[in-house]
GROMACS .gro file of N, CA and C in nm:
model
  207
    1UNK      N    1   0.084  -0.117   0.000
    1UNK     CA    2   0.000   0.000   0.000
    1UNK      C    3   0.089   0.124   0.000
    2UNK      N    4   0.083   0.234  -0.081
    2UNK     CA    5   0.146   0.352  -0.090
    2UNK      C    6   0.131   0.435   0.095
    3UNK      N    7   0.223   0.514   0.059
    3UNK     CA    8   0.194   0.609   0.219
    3UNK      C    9   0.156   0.730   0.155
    4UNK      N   10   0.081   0.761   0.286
    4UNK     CA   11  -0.029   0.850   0.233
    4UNK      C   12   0.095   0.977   0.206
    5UNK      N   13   0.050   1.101   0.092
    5UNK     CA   14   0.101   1.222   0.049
    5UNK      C   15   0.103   1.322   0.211
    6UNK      N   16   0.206   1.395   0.189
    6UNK     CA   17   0.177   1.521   0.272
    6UNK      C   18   0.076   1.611   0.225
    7UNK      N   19   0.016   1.683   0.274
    7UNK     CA   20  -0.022   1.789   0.235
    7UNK      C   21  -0.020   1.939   0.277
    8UNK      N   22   0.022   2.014   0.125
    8UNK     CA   23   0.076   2.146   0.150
    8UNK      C   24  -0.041   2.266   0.088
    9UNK      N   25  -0.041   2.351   0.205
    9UNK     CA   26  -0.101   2.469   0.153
    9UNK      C   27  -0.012   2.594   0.072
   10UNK      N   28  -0.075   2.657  -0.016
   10UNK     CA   29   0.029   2.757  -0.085
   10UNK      C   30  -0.016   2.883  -0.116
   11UNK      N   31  -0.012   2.955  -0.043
   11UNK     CA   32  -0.094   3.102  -0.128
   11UNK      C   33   0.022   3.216  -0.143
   12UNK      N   34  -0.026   3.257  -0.230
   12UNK     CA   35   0.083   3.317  -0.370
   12UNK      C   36   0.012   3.469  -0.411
   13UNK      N   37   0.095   3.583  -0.418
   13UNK     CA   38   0.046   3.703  -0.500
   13UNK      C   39   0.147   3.736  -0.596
   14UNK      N   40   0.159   3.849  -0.632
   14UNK     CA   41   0.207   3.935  -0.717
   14UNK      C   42   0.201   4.061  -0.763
   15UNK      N   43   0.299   4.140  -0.806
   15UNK     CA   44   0.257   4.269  -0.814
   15UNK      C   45   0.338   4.352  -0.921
   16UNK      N   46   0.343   4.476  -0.955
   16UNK     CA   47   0.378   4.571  -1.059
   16UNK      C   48   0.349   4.687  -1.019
   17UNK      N   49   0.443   4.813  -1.044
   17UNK     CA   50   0.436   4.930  -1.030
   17UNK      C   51   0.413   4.970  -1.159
   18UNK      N   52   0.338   5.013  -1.240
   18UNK     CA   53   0.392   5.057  -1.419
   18UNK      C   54   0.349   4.923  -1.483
   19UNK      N   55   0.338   4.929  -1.616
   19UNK     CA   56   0.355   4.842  -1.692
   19UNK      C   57   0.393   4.896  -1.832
   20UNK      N   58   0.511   4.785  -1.830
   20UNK     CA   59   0.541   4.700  -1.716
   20UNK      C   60   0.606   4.811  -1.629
   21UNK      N   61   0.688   4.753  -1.516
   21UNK     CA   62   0.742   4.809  -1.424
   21UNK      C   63   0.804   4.742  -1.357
   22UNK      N   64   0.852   4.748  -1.227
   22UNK     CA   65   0.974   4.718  -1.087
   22UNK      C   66   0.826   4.620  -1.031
   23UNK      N   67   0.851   4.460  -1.024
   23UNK     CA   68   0.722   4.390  -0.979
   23UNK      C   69   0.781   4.314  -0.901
   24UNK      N   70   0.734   4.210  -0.812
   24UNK     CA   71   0.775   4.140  -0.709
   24UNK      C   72   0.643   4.032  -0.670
   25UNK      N   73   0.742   3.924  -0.632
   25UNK     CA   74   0.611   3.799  -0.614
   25UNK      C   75   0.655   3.763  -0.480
   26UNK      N   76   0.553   3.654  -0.438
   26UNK     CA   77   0.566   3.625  -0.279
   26UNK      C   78   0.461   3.453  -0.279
   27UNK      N   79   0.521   3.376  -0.207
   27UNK     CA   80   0.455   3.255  -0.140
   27UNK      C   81   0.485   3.226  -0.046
   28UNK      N   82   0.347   3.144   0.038
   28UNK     CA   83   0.400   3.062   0.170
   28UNK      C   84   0.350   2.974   0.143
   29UNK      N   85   0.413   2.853   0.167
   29UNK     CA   86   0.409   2.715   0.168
   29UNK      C   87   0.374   2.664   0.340
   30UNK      N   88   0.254   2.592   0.359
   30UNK     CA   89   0.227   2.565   0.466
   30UNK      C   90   0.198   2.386   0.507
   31UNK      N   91   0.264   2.348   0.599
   31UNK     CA   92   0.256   2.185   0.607
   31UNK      C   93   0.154   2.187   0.708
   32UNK      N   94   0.055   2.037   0.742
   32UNK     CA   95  -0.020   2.031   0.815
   32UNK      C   96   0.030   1.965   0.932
   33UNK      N   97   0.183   2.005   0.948
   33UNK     CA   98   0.235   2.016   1.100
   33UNK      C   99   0.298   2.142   1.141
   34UNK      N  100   0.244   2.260   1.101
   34UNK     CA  101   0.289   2.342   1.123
   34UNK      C  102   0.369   2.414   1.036
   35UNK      N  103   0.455   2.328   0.947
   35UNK     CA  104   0.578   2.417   0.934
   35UNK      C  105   0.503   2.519   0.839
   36UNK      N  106   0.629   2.621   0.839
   36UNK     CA  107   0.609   2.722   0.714
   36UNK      C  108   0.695   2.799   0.686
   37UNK      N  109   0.714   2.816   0.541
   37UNK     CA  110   0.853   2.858   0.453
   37UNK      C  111   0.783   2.945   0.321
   38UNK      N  112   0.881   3.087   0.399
   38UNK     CA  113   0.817   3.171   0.300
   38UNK      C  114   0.894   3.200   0.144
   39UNK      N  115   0.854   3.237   0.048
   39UNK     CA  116   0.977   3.271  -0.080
   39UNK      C  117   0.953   3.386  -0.130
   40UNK      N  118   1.056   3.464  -0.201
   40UNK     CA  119   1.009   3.618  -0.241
   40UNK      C  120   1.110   3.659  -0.356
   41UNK      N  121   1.075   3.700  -0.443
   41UNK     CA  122   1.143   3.756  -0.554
   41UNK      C  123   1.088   3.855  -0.626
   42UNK      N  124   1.186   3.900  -0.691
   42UNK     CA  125   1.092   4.054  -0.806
   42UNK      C  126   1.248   4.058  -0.931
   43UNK      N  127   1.194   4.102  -1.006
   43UNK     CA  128   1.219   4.203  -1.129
   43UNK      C  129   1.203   4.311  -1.113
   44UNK      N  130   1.334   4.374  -1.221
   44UNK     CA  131   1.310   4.487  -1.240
   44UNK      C  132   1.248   4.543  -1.330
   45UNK      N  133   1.178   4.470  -1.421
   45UNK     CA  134   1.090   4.505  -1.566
   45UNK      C  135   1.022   4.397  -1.543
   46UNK      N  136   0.894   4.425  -1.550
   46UNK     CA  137   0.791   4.273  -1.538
   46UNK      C  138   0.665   4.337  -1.572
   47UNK      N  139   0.548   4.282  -1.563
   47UNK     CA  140   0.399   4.241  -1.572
   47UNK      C  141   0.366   4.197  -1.479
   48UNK      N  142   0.247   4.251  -1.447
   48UNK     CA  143   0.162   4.165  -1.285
   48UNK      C  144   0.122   4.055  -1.335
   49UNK      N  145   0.109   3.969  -1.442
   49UNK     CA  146   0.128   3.889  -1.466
   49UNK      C  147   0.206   3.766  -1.471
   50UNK      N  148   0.316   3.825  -1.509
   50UNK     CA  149   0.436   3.776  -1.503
   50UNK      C  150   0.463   3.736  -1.357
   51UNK      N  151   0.465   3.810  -1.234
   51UNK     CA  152   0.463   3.841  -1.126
   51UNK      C  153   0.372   3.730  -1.092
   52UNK      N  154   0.269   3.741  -1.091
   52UNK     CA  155   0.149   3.631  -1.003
   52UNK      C  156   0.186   3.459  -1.053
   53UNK      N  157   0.210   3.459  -1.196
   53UNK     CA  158   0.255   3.292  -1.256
   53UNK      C  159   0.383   3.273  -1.188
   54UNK      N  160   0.501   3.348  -1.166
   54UNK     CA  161   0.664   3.331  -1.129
   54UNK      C  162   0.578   3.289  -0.950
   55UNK      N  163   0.522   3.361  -0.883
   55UNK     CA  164   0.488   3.303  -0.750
   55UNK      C  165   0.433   3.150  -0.728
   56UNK      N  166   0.344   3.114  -0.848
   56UNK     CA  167   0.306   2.985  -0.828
   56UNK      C  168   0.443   2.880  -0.856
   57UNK      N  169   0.474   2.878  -0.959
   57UNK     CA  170   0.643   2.837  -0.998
   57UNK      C  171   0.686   2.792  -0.917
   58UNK      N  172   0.760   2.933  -0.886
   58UNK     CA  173   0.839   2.882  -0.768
   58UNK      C  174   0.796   2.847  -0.590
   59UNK      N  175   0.668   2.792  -0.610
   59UNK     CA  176   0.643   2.800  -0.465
   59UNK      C  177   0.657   2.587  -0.523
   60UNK      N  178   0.571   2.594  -0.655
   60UNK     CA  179   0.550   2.459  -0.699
   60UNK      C  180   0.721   2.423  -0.674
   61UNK      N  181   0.819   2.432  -0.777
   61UNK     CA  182   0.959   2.404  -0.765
   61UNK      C  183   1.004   2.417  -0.620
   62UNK      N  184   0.999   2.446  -0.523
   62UNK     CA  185   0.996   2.462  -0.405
   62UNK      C  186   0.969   2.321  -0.324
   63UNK      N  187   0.876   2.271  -0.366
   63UNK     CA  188   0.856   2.116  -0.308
   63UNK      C  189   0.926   2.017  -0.323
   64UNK      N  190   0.989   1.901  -0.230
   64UNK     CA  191   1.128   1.837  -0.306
   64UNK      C  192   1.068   1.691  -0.300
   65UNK      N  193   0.935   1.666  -0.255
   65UNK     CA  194   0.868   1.529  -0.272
   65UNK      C  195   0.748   1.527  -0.309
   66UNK      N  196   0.656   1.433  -0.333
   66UNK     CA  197   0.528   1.440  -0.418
   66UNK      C  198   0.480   1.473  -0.280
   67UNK      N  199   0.332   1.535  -0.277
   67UNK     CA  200   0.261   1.600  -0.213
   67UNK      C  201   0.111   1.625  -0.247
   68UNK      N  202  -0.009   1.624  -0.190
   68UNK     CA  203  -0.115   1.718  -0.227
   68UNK      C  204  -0.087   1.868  -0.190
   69UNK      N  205  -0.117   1.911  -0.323
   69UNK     CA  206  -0.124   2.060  -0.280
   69UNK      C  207  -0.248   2.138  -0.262
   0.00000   0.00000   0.00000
């Protein structure tokens, strides 16, 4: 029988000054023992677009075993 997945919570934004403009993304990754690990990055030329997809990314790449998310 498989063992059961962890499961992780993830909520993610993004943002832009201008467009494009100076933008910056953000996630927290949350385990259902507590833990939690935050991530943050930006550009200096971007799209709030660009910005909100790069947060999911890298929150996804962020995980180093299979999981429900």
């Amino acid at each position: 029988m498989a063992a059961e997945l962890s499961h992780v919570i993830i909520h993610t934004d993004g943002a832009r000054k201008g467009n494009p403009g100076p933008g910056g993304w953000g996630a927290i990754l949350q385990t259902g023992g507590g833990h939690e690990r935050e991530l943050k990055g930006g550009e200096r030329d971007t799209t709030n677009n660009r910005m909100e997809l790069t947060a999911a990314i890298m929150a996804l790449e962020a995980l180093n075993r299979p999981c429900r998310v």
